Amino acid sequence: GLVSITAGCATVHPWAALIIGMIGGLVYRGCSHCVLHKLKVDDPLDSSSVHGACGAWGVIAAALLTTEEFAAATGYQRRAGLFYGGGKLLGAALLQVVCILAWSGTNAGLVFLLLKKAGKLRRRETYMAAAPEEDLDSSIHGGAPLEPAEHGSGNTSRAESVDTSDPVIEMPDATPDKDQPAA
């Protein structure tokens, strides 16, 4: 939800921000499922879902729910979103989303093409020989980045099942000795 409300945080009412964030959560869940499970793209941080899909929804939602008063108070032109009688913001938002997708897709494609040409896009043969059917997370780290939750329908991070408690570390006393002069 946080990425979804970023575009319109200064121009929408608080109740609208809540709705944008809630819908953003649904957009994230749907896109994440599609990218990871349907398209089989290894996106261990879910960045395409969080920043791509939720960001696009946020830009569109701002064009729907922006009020003239809030837009003017933040220094923007007095334009309302579609639900407040305006319509120009929606066209601009859709164009913005298309331009961002084109720019990001082109640059990412060029980087991936260069990595492929340099032979750096695929995992090393040593990992493939050890576990050719596993993804990189499993063959190197011993597990998938997301595992199905035991209860409910969501995913759970592997970090939730790993013991992350720090061992007790003895720290030297930082107080100066009374016998030594102060620096």
PDB file of C-alpha atoms in Angstrom:
ATOM      1  CA  GLY A   1       0.000   0.000   0.000  1.00  0.00           C
ATOM      2  CA  LEU A   2       2.836   2.435   0.750  1.00  0.00           C
ATOM      3  CA  VAL A   3       4.133   2.564  -2.823  1.00  0.00           C
ATOM      4  CA  SER A   4       0.566   2.938  -4.109  1.00  0.00           C
ATOM      5  CA  ILE A   5      -0.178   6.089  -2.118  1.00  0.00           C
ATOM      6  CA  THR A   6       3.151   7.792  -2.789  1.00  0.00           C
ATOM      7  CA  ALA A   7       2.016   9.468  -6.032  1.00  0.00           C
ATOM      8  CA  GLY A   8      -1.088  11.045  -4.530  1.00  0.00           C
ATOM      9  CA  CYS A   9      -0.160  11.448  -0.880  1.00  0.00           C
ATOM     10  CA  ALA A  10      -0.423  15.246  -0.959  1.00  0.00           C
ATOM     11  CA  THR A  11      -3.456  15.522  -3.214  1.00  0.00           C
ATOM     12  CA  VAL A  12      -6.029  13.014  -1.868  1.00  0.00           C
ATOM     13  CA  HIS A  13      -8.139  12.868   1.281  1.00  0.00           C
ATOM     14  CA  PRO A  14      -6.996  10.501   4.079  1.00  0.00           C
ATOM     15  CA  TRP A  15      -9.948   8.161   3.450  1.00  0.00           C
ATOM     16  CA  ALA A  16      -8.929   7.975  -0.216  1.00  0.00           C
ATOM     17  CA  ALA A  17      -5.352   7.207   0.803  1.00  0.00           C
ATOM     18  CA  LEU A  18      -6.615   4.280   2.853  1.00  0.00           C
ATOM     19  CA  ILE A  19      -8.604   2.922  -0.085  1.00  0.00           C
ATOM     20  CA  ILE A  20      -5.678   3.418  -2.484  1.00  0.00           C
ATOM     21  CA  GLY A  21      -3.413   1.525  -0.083  1.00  0.00           C
ATOM     22  CA  MET A  22      -5.890  -1.312   0.388  1.00  0.00           C
ATOM     23  CA  ILE A  23      -6.369  -1.737  -3.352  1.00  0.00           C
ATOM     24  CA  GLY A  24      -2.589  -1.495  -3.701  1.00  0.00           C
ATOM     25  CA  GLY A  25      -2.276  -4.525  -1.427  1.00  0.00           C
ATOM     26  CA  LEU A  26      -4.592  -6.470  -3.715  1.00  0.00           C
ATOM     27  CA  VAL A  27      -2.673  -5.286  -6.788  1.00  0.00           C
ATOM     28  CA  TYR A  28       0.558  -6.475  -5.157  1.00  0.00           C
ATOM     29  CA  ARG A  29      -0.860  -9.903  -4.307  1.00  0.00           C
ATOM     30  CA  GLY A  30      -2.248 -10.416  -7.809  1.00  0.00           C
ATOM     31  CA  CYS A  31       0.864  -9.242  -9.621  1.00  0.00           C
ATOM     32  CA  SER A  32       3.194 -11.166  -7.316  1.00  0.00           C
ATOM     33  CA  HIS A  33       1.270 -14.389  -7.907  1.00  0.00           C
ATOM     34  CA  CYS A  34       1.283 -13.797 -11.652  1.00  0.00           C
ATOM     35  CA  VAL A  35       4.995 -12.941 -11.890  1.00  0.00           C
ATOM     36  CA  LEU A  36       6.289 -15.673  -9.574  1.00  0.00           C
ATOM     37  CA  HIS A  37       3.906 -18.531 -10.296  1.00  0.00           C
ATOM     38  CA  LYS A  38       2.345 -17.982 -13.726  1.00  0.00           C
ATOM     39  CA  LEU A  39       5.217 -16.328 -15.594  1.00  0.00           C
ATOM     40  CA  LYS A  40       7.889 -18.157 -13.510  1.00  0.00           C
ATOM     41  CA  VAL A  41      10.061 -15.038 -13.231  1.00  0.00           C
ATOM     42  CA  ASP A  42      12.590 -15.314 -10.413  1.00  0.00           C
ATOM     43  CA  ASP A  43      11.961 -11.995  -8.644  1.00  0.00           C
ATOM     44  CA  PRO A  44      13.058 -12.795  -5.073  1.00  0.00           C
ATOM     45  CA  LEU A  45      12.401  -9.273  -3.801  1.00  0.00           C
ATOM     46  CA  ASP A  46       9.050  -8.906  -5.600  1.00  0.00           C
ATOM     47  CA  SER A  47      10.270  -5.533  -6.836  1.00  0.00           C
ATOM     48  CA  SER A  48       8.317  -5.716 -10.091  1.00  0.00           C
ATOM     49  CA  SER A  49       5.104  -6.222  -8.128  1.00  0.00           C
ATOM     50  CA  VAL A  50       5.830  -3.684  -5.406  1.00  0.00           C
ATOM     51  CA  HIS A  51       7.336  -0.874  -7.428  1.00  0.00           C
ATOM     52  CA  GLY A  52       6.005  -1.614 -10.906  1.00  0.00           C
ATOM     53  CA  ALA A  53       2.401  -2.679 -10.443  1.00  0.00           C
ATOM     54  CA  CYS A  54       1.682  -0.821  -7.193  1.00  0.00           C
ATOM     55  CA  GLY A  55       3.444   2.283  -8.469  1.00  0.00           C
ATOM     56  CA  ALA A  56       1.386   2.225 -11.673  1.00  0.00           C
ATOM     57  CA  TRP A  57      -1.812   1.775  -9.646  1.00  0.00           C
ATOM     58  CA  GLY A  58      -0.797   4.700  -7.424  1.00  0.00           C
ATOM     59  CA  VAL A  59      -0.288   7.039 -10.380  1.00  0.00           C
ATOM     60  CA  ILE A  60      -3.676   6.065 -11.824  1.00  0.00           C
ATOM     61  CA  ALA A  61      -5.385   6.299  -8.412  1.00  0.00           C
ATOM     62  CA  ALA A  62      -4.011   9.800  -7.898  1.00  0.00           C
ATOM     63  CA  ALA A  63      -5.555  10.786 -11.230  1.00  0.00           C
ATOM     64  CA  LEU A  64      -8.889   9.430 -10.031  1.00  0.00           C
ATOM     65  CA  LEU A  65      -9.000  10.846  -6.480  1.00  0.00           C
ATOM     66  CA  THR A  66      -7.057  14.135  -6.524  1.00  0.00           C
ATOM     67  CA  THR A  67      -9.036  17.131  -5.246  1.00  0.00           C
ATOM     68  CA  GLU A  68      -8.652  20.644  -6.663  1.00  0.00           C
ATOM     69  CA  GLU A  69      -8.102  22.136  -3.196  1.00  0.00           C
ATOM     70  CA  PHE A  70      -5.283  19.750  -2.245  1.00  0.00           C
ATOM     71  CA  ALA A  71      -3.652  20.059  -5.662  1.00  0.00           C
ATOM     72  CA  ALA A  72      -3.662  23.867  -5.420  1.00  0.00           C
ATOM     73  CA  ALA A  73      -2.366  23.802  -1.839  1.00  0.00           C
ATOM     74  CA  THR A  74       0.668  21.782  -2.909  1.00  0.00           C
ATOM     75  CA  GLY A  75       1.505  24.131  -5.766  1.00  0.00           C
ATOM     76  CA  TYR A  76       0.101  22.064  -8.623  1.00  0.00           C
ATOM     77  CA  GLN A  77      -2.435  23.316 -11.112  1.00  0.00           C
ATOM     78  CA  ARG A  78      -6.011  23.361  -9.849  1.00  0.00           C
ATOM     79  CA  ARG A  79      -7.044  20.125 -11.501  1.00  0.00           C
ATOM     80  CA  ALA A  80      -9.354  17.534 -10.041  1.00  0.00           C
ATOM     81  CA  GLY A  81      -9.229  13.799 -10.499  1.00  0.00           C
ATOM     82  CA  LEU A  82     -11.833  11.950 -12.525  1.00  0.00           C
ATOM     83  CA  PHE A  83     -14.048  11.232  -9.497  1.00  0.00           C
ATOM     84  CA  TYR A  84     -14.139  14.967  -8.702  1.00  0.00           C
ATOM     85  CA  GLY A  85     -15.172  16.147 -12.153  1.00  0.00           C
ATOM     86  CA  GLY A  86     -11.791  16.326 -13.854  1.00  0.00           C
ATOM     87  CA  GLY A  87     -10.464  14.068 -16.551  1.00  0.00           C
ATOM     88  CA  LYS A  88      -7.211  15.447 -17.880  1.00  0.00           C
ATOM     89  CA  LEU A  89      -5.186  13.939 -15.035  1.00  0.00           C
ATOM     90  CA  LEU A  90      -6.209  10.410 -16.001  1.00  0.00           C
ATOM     91  CA  GLY A  91      -4.944  10.783 -19.555  1.00  0.00           C
ATOM     92  CA  ALA A  92      -1.682  12.241 -18.279  1.00  0.00           C
ATOM     93  CA  ALA A  93      -1.347   9.452 -15.710  1.00  0.00           C
ATOM     94  CA  LEU A  94      -1.885   6.716 -18.286  1.00  0.00           C
ATOM     95  CA  LEU A  95       0.679   8.324 -20.585  1.00  0.00           C
ATOM     96  CA  GLN A  96       3.078   8.586 -17.654  1.00  0.00           C
ATOM     97  CA  VAL A  97       2.686   4.880 -16.811  1.00  0.00           C
ATOM     98  CA  VAL A  98       3.271   3.893 -20.450  1.00  0.00           C
ATOM     99  CA  CYS A  99       6.389   6.108 -20.664  1.00  0.00           C
ATOM    100  CA  ILE A 100       7.806   4.734 -17.414  1.00  0.00           C
ATOM    101  CA  LEU A 101       7.205   1.144 -18.565  1.00  0.00           C
ATOM    102  CA  ALA A 102       8.845   1.868 -21.937  1.00  0.00           C
ATOM    103  CA  TRP A 103      11.838   3.596 -20.355  1.00  0.00           C
ATOM    104  CA  SER A 104      12.354   0.976 -17.652  1.00  0.00           C
ATOM    105  CA  GLY A 105      11.741  -1.935 -20.008  1.00  0.00           C
ATOM    106  CA  THR A 106      14.146  -0.616 -22.613  1.00  0.00           C
ATOM    107  CA  ASN A 107      16.933   0.052 -20.119  1.00  0.00           C
ATOM    108  CA  ALA A 108      16.448  -3.243 -18.277  1.00  0.00           C
ATOM    109  CA  GLY A 109      16.350  -5.082 -21.614  1.00  0.00           C
ATOM    110  CA  LEU A 110      19.628  -3.480 -22.674  1.00  0.00           C
ATOM    111  CA  VAL A 111      21.298  -4.389 -19.377  1.00  0.00           C
ATOM    112  CA  PHE A 112      20.053  -7.985 -19.563  1.00  0.00           C
ATOM    113  CA  LEU A 113      21.146  -8.250 -23.199  1.00  0.00           C
ATOM    114  CA  LEU A 114      24.650  -7.041 -22.312  1.00  0.00           C
ATOM    115  CA  LEU A 115      24.789  -9.467 -19.384  1.00  0.00           C
ATOM    116  CA  LYS A 116      23.673 -12.310 -21.639  1.00  0.00           C
ATOM    117  CA  LYS A 117      26.299 -11.427 -24.264  1.00  0.00           C
ATOM    118  CA  ALA A 118      28.953 -11.337 -21.519  1.00  0.00           C
ATOM    119  CA  GLY A 119      27.818 -14.725 -20.212  1.00  0.00           C
ATOM    120  CA  LYS A 120      26.846 -13.321 -16.814  1.00  0.00           C
ATOM    121  CA  LEU A 121      23.065 -13.672 -16.968  1.00  0.00           C
ATOM    122  CA  ARG A 122      22.880 -17.367 -16.084  1.00  0.00           C
ATOM    123  CA  ARG A 123      24.049 -19.016 -12.910  1.00  0.00           C
ATOM    124  CA  ARG A 124      27.426 -20.686 -12.943  1.00  0.00           C
ATOM    125  CA  GLU A 125      27.744 -24.278 -14.127  1.00  0.00           C
ATOM    126  CA  THR A 126      28.920 -25.378 -10.666  1.00  0.00           C
ATOM    127  CA  TYR A 127      25.510 -24.518  -9.237  1.00  0.00           C
ATOM    128  CA  MET A 128      23.689 -26.084 -12.164  1.00  0.00           C
ATOM    129  CA  ALA A 129      25.637 -29.336 -11.825  1.00  0.00           C
ATOM    130  CA  ALA A 130      24.864 -29.526  -8.109  1.00  0.00           C
ATOM    131  CA  ALA A 131      21.116 -28.965  -8.524  1.00  0.00           C
ATOM    132  CA  PRO A 132      20.001 -28.460 -12.136  1.00  0.00           C
ATOM    133  CA  GLU A 133      16.271 -28.558 -11.318  1.00  0.00           C
ATOM    134  CA  GLU A 134      16.428 -26.042  -8.465  1.00  0.00           C
ATOM    135  CA  ASP A 135      16.356 -22.295  -8.586  1.00  0.00           C
ATOM    136  CA  LEU A 136      19.357 -20.276  -7.488  1.00  0.00           C
ATOM    137  CA  ASP A 137      17.960 -19.587  -4.021  1.00  0.00           C
ATOM    138  CA  SER A 138      17.550 -23.301  -3.345  1.00  0.00           C
ATOM    139  CA  SER A 139      20.928 -24.397  -4.709  1.00  0.00           C
ATOM    140  CA  ILE A 140      22.937 -21.723  -2.900  1.00  0.00           C
ATOM    141  CA  HIS A 141      20.919 -20.782   0.180  1.00  0.00           C
ATOM    142  CA  GLY A 142      19.002 -23.974   0.830  1.00  0.00           C
ATOM    143  CA  GLY A 143      15.457 -22.767   0.191  1.00  0.00           C
ATOM    144  CA  ALA A 144      13.081 -20.708  -1.862  1.00  0.00           C
ATOM    145  CA  PRO A 145      12.673 -16.986  -1.099  1.00  0.00           C
ATOM    146  CA  LEU A 146       8.946 -17.458  -0.467  1.00  0.00           C
ATOM    147  CA  GLU A 147       7.247 -20.567   0.815  1.00  0.00           C
ATOM    148  CA  PRO A 148       3.505 -21.193   1.055  1.00  0.00           C
ATOM    149  CA  ALA A 149       2.113 -20.291   4.440  1.00  0.00           C
ATOM    150  CA  GLU A 150       0.817 -23.172   6.543  1.00  0.00           C
ATOM    151  CA  HIS A 151      -2.312 -21.240   7.446  1.00  0.00           C
ATOM    152  CA  GLY A 152      -4.145 -18.895   5.116  1.00  0.00           C
ATOM    153  CA  SER A 153      -3.494 -18.341   1.459  1.00  0.00           C
ATOM    154  CA  GLY A 154      -0.515 -15.983   1.599  1.00  0.00           C
ATOM    155  CA  ASN A 155       3.194 -16.424   1.245  1.00  0.00           C
ATOM    156  CA  THR A 156       5.615 -16.221   4.101  1.00  0.00           C
ATOM    157  CA  SER A 157       9.187 -15.086   3.928  1.00  0.00           C
ATOM    158  CA  ARG A 158      11.885 -17.618   4.720  1.00  0.00           C
ATOM    159  CA  ALA A 159      13.257 -15.046   7.152  1.00  0.00           C
ATOM    160  CA  GLU A 160      10.276 -15.731   9.411  1.00  0.00           C
ATOM    161  CA  SER A 161      11.432 -19.337   9.887  1.00  0.00           C
ATOM    162  CA  VAL A 162      15.116 -18.553  10.413  1.00  0.00           C
ATOM    163  CA  ASP A 163      16.525 -17.907  13.867  1.00  0.00           C
ATOM    164  CA  THR A 164      17.774 -14.341  13.648  1.00  0.00           C
ATOM    165  CA  SER A 165      18.526 -13.847  17.320  1.00  0.00           C
ATOM    166  CA  ASP A 166      21.951 -12.380  17.873  1.00  0.00           C
ATOM    167  CA  PRO A 167      24.341 -14.047  20.260  1.00  0.00           C
ATOM    168  CA  VAL A 168      25.187 -12.062  23.350  1.00  0.00           C
ATOM    169  CA  ILE A 169      28.329 -10.079  22.676  1.00  0.00           C
ATOM    170  CA  GLU A 170      30.330  -8.803  25.595  1.00  0.00           C
ATOM    171  CA  MET A 171      31.245  -5.165  25.075  1.00  0.00           C
ATOM    172  CA  PRO A 172      34.094  -3.519  26.957  1.00  0.00           C
ATOM    173  CA  ASP A 173      33.095  -0.908  29.483  1.00  0.00           C
ATOM    174  CA  ALA A 174      33.107   2.492  27.758  1.00  0.00           C
ATOM    175  CA  THR A 175      33.335   4.574  30.913  1.00  0.00           C
ATOM    176  CA  PRO A 176      36.749   6.171  31.500  1.00  0.00           C
ATOM    177  CA  ASP A 177      38.836   5.108  34.474  1.00  0.00           C
ATOM    178  CA  LYS A 178      38.871   7.532  37.368  1.00  0.00           C
ATOM    179  CA  ASP A 179      42.645   7.232  37.649  1.00  0.00           C
ATOM    180  CA  GLN A 180      43.302   8.320  34.052  1.00  0.00           C
ATOM    181  CA  PRO A 181      43.094  12.034  33.080  1.00  0.00           C
ATOM    182  CA  ALA A 182      40.372  13.061  30.669  1.00  0.00           C
ATOM    183  CA  ALA A 183      41.468  13.672  27.084  1.00  0.00           C
TER     184      ALA A 183
END
